[in-house]
PDB file of C-alpha atoms in Angstrom:
ATOM      1  CA  UNK A   1     142.768 174.142 166.631  1.00 55.00           C
ATOM      2  CA  UNK A   2     140.095 172.951 169.026  1.00 63.00           C
ATOM      3  CA  UNK A   3     140.363 169.188 169.723  1.00 64.00           C
ATOM      4  CA  UNK A   4     136.912 169.073 171.337  1.00 71.00           C
ATOM      5  CA  UNK A   5     134.954 170.321 168.290  1.00 73.00           C
ATOM      6  CA  UNK A   6     132.376 168.126 166.693  1.00 77.00           C
ATOM      7  CA  UNK A   7     133.377 166.468 163.482  1.00 77.00           C
ATOM      8  CA  UNK A   8     130.702 166.720 160.788  1.00 74.00           C
ATOM      9  CA  UNK A   9     130.397 164.157 158.040  1.00 74.00           C
ATOM     10  CA  UNK A  10     127.945 164.246 155.192  1.00 75.00           C
ATOM     11  CA  UNK A  11     125.597 161.285 154.916  1.00 73.00           C
ATOM     12  CA  UNK A  12     122.778 160.372 152.637  1.00 69.00           C
ATOM     13  CA  UNK A  13     120.221 159.552 155.307  1.00 64.00           C
ATOM     14  CA  UNK A  14     117.188 161.165 153.709  1.00 61.00           C
ATOM     15  CA  UNK A  15     114.340 159.169 152.166  1.00 60.00           C
ATOM     16  CA  UNK A  16     114.775 158.652 148.477  1.00 66.00           C
ATOM     17  CA  UNK A  17     111.550 159.706 146.844  1.00 66.00           C
ATOM     18  CA  UNK A  18     110.626 159.667 143.183  1.00 72.00           C
ATOM     19  CA  UNK A  19     108.214 162.544 143.777  1.00 76.00           C
ATOM     20  CA  UNK A  20     104.470 162.838 143.485  1.00 79.00           C
ATOM     21  CA  UNK A  21     102.171 163.969 140.686  1.00 81.00           C
ATOM     22  CA  UNK A  22      98.497 164.569 141.526  1.00 77.00           C
ATOM     23  CA  UNK A  23      98.856 162.367 144.614  1.00 81.00           C
ATOM     24  CA  UNK A  24     100.383 159.454 142.724  1.00 82.00           C
ATOM     25  CA  UNK A  25     103.862 158.255 143.630  1.00 84.00           C
ATOM     26  CA  UNK A  26     106.706 158.228 141.127  1.00 82.00           C
ATOM     27  CA  UNK A  27     105.800 157.401 137.557  1.00 88.00           C
ATOM     28  CA  UNK A  28     102.292 156.102 138.283  1.00 91.00           C
ATOM     29  CA  UNK A  29     100.940 159.245 136.637  1.00 90.00           C
ATOM     30  CA  UNK A  30     102.011 157.804 133.281  1.00 92.00           C
ATOM     31  CA  UNK A  31     100.031 154.603 133.870  1.00 94.00           C
ATOM     32  CA  UNK A  32      96.928 156.694 134.507  1.00 94.00           C
ATOM     33  CA  UNK A  33      97.636 158.846 131.452  1.00 95.00           C
ATOM     34  CA  UNK A  34      98.024 155.739 129.284  1.00 96.00           C
ATOM     35  CA  UNK A  35      94.819 154.183 130.610  1.00 97.00           C
ATOM     36  CA  UNK A  36      92.931 157.416 129.981  1.00 96.00           C
ATOM     37  CA  UNK A  37      94.327 157.688 126.456  1.00 98.00           C
ATOM     38  CA  UNK A  38      93.307 154.115 125.605  1.00 98.00           C
ATOM     39  CA  UNK A  39      89.830 154.749 127.025  1.00 97.00           C
ATOM     40  CA  UNK A  40      89.312 157.901 124.951  1.00 97.00           C
ATOM     41  CA  UNK A  41      90.684 156.191 121.843  1.00 97.00           C
ATOM     42  CA  UNK A  42      88.321 153.231 122.379  1.00 97.00           C
ATOM     43  CA  UNK A  43      85.386 155.596 122.858  1.00 97.00           C
ATOM     44  CA  UNK A  44      86.161 157.492 119.662  1.00 97.00           C
ATOM     45  CA  UNK A  45      86.673 154.344 117.598  1.00 96.00           C
ATOM     46  CA  UNK A  46      83.511 152.658 118.813  1.00 96.00           C
ATOM     47  CA  UNK A  47      81.273 155.715 118.575  1.00 96.00           C
ATOM     48  CA  UNK A  48      82.605 157.329 115.409  1.00 95.00           C
ATOM     49  CA  UNK A  49      83.967 154.488 113.311  1.00 95.00           C
ATOM     50  CA  UNK A  50      81.922 151.459 114.417  1.00 94.00           C
ATOM     51  CA  UNK A  51      78.693 153.483 114.939  1.00 95.00           C
ATOM     52  CA  UNK A  52      77.973 151.890 118.327  1.00 95.00           C
ATOM     53  CA  UNK A  53      75.613 153.815 120.609  1.00 96.00           C
ATOM     54  CA  UNK A  54      77.253 156.379 122.857  1.00 96.00           C
ATOM     55  CA  UNK A  55      76.250 154.674 126.112  1.00 97.00           C
ATOM     56  CA  UNK A  56      77.546 151.279 124.991  1.00 96.00           C
ATOM     57  CA  UNK A  57      80.759 152.901 123.735  1.00 97.00           C
ATOM     58  CA  UNK A  58      81.201 154.725 127.024  1.00 97.00           C
ATOM     59  CA  UNK A  59      80.690 151.572 129.069  1.00 97.00           C
ATOM     60  CA  UNK A  60      83.114 149.572 126.944  1.00 97.00           C
ATOM     61  CA  UNK A  61      85.685 152.396 126.924  1.00 97.00           C
ATOM     62  CA  UNK A  62      85.605 152.596 130.730  1.00 97.00           C
ATOM     63  CA  UNK A  63      87.152 149.120 131.019  1.00 97.00           C
ATOM     64  CA  UNK A  64      90.806 150.133 130.300  1.00 97.00           C
ATOM     65  CA  UNK A  65      90.561 153.053 132.716  1.00 97.00           C
ATOM     66  CA  UNK A  66      89.038 150.892 135.449  1.00 97.00           C
ATOM     67  CA  UNK A  67      91.693 148.203 134.982  1.00 97.00           C
ATOM     68  CA  UNK A  68      94.403 150.850 135.221  1.00 97.00           C
ATOM     69  CA  UNK A  69      92.852 152.285 138.388  1.00 95.00           C
ATOM     70  CA  UNK A  70      92.682 148.850 140.003  1.00 96.00           C
ATOM     71  CA  UNK A  71      96.291 148.079 139.076  1.00 95.00           C
ATOM     72  CA  UNK A  72      97.657 151.405 140.300  1.00 94.00           C
ATOM     73  CA  UNK A  73      95.744 151.597 143.581  1.00 93.00           C
ATOM     74  CA  UNK A  74      95.777 147.887 144.476  1.00 93.00           C
ATOM     75  CA  UNK A  75      99.322 146.931 143.484  1.00 92.00           C
ATOM     76  CA  UNK A  76     101.509 150.048 143.182  1.00 91.00           C
ATOM     77  CA  UNK A  77     100.343 153.078 145.190  1.00 91.00           C
ATOM     78  CA  UNK A  78     101.763 152.947 148.726  1.00 88.00           C
ATOM     79  CA  UNK A  79     103.333 149.505 148.209  1.00 90.00           C
ATOM     80  CA  UNK A  80     107.030 148.581 148.186  1.00 88.00           C
ATOM     81  CA  UNK A  81     108.755 148.285 144.832  1.00 86.00           C
ATOM     82  CA  UNK A  82     108.223 144.904 143.199  1.00 88.00           C
ATOM     83  CA  UNK A  83     104.989 144.214 145.096  1.00 91.00           C
ATOM     84  CA  UNK A  84     103.020 143.612 141.895  1.00 91.00           C
ATOM     85  CA  UNK A  85     105.607 141.162 140.559  1.00 91.00           C
ATOM     86  CA  UNK A  86     105.756 139.368 143.915  1.00 89.00           C
ATOM     87  CA  UNK A  87     101.964 138.992 143.970  1.00 91.00           C
ATOM     88  CA  UNK A  88     101.969 137.572 140.451  1.00 90.00           C
ATOM     89  CA  UNK A  89     104.770 135.148 141.362  1.00 87.00           C
ATOM     90  CA  UNK A  90     102.895 134.048 144.494  1.00 86.00           C
ATOM     91  CA  UNK A  91      99.685 133.450 142.510  1.00 87.00           C
ATOM     92  CA  UNK A  92     101.496 131.427 139.843  1.00 84.00           C
ATOM     93  CA  UNK A  93     104.053 129.459 141.888  1.00 75.00           C
ATOM     94  CA  UNK A  94     102.716 129.416 145.436  1.00 74.00           C
ATOM     95  CA  UNK A  95     104.095 131.061 148.529  1.00 74.00           C
ATOM     96  CA  UNK A  96     107.054 128.769 149.301  1.00 65.00           C
ATOM     97  CA  UNK A  97     110.670 129.385 148.396  1.00 65.00           C
ATOM     98  CA  UNK A  98     111.801 127.010 145.690  1.00 60.00           C
ATOM     99  CA  UNK A  99     111.009 125.832 142.204  1.00 61.00           C
ATOM    100  CA  UNK A 100     107.608 124.179 142.818  1.00 59.00           C
ATOM    101  CA  UNK A 101     106.433 123.702 146.413  1.00 54.00           C
ATOM    102  CA  UNK A 102     103.360 121.686 145.414  1.00 59.00           C
ATOM    103  CA  UNK A 103     105.371 118.872 143.812  1.00 61.00           C
ATOM    104  CA  UNK A 104     107.190 116.892 146.485  1.00 60.00           C
ATOM    105  CA  UNK A 105     108.780 113.474 146.411  1.00 58.00           C
ATOM    106  CA  UNK A 106     107.570 110.665 148.678  1.00 65.00           C
ATOM    107  CA  UNK A 107     110.936 110.572 150.500  1.00 65.00           C
ATOM    108  CA  UNK A 108     113.414 113.446 150.868  1.00 65.00           C
ATOM    109  CA  UNK A 109     116.320 111.404 149.457  1.00 70.00           C
ATOM    110  CA  UNK A 110     114.333 109.796 146.643  1.00 67.00           C
ATOM    111  CA  UNK A 111     113.688 111.829 143.510  1.00 64.00           C
ATOM    112  CA  UNK A 112     110.376 111.268 141.757  1.00 59.00           C
ATOM    113  CA  UNK A 113     110.494 111.172 137.985  1.00 59.00           C
ATOM    114  CA  UNK A 114     107.541 112.936 136.448  1.00 53.00           C
TER     115      UNK A 114
END
């Protein structure tokens, strides 16, 4: 046996990818499919059942698809996992770490009763 041979060990050093569908990462394809389905369903209901004009139905039905596009491309595509939840948390609670950074007591050792 050769004592100077390289020892090979298997590692999992590759990037873990959830794949891509039509340029969208992971399962984002399903968000786009759902938004498209809701848009088509809205168009059919407004135009066929409610007898709204086609142009008005089309404009109103574009809203779910546009909201889905904004959500996918602004908060999910190319962003780290949990980015959308972190943005929502930052908008609701502020950017500091803690329960409520905007409510502080007058002295660090004195608790304010609200």
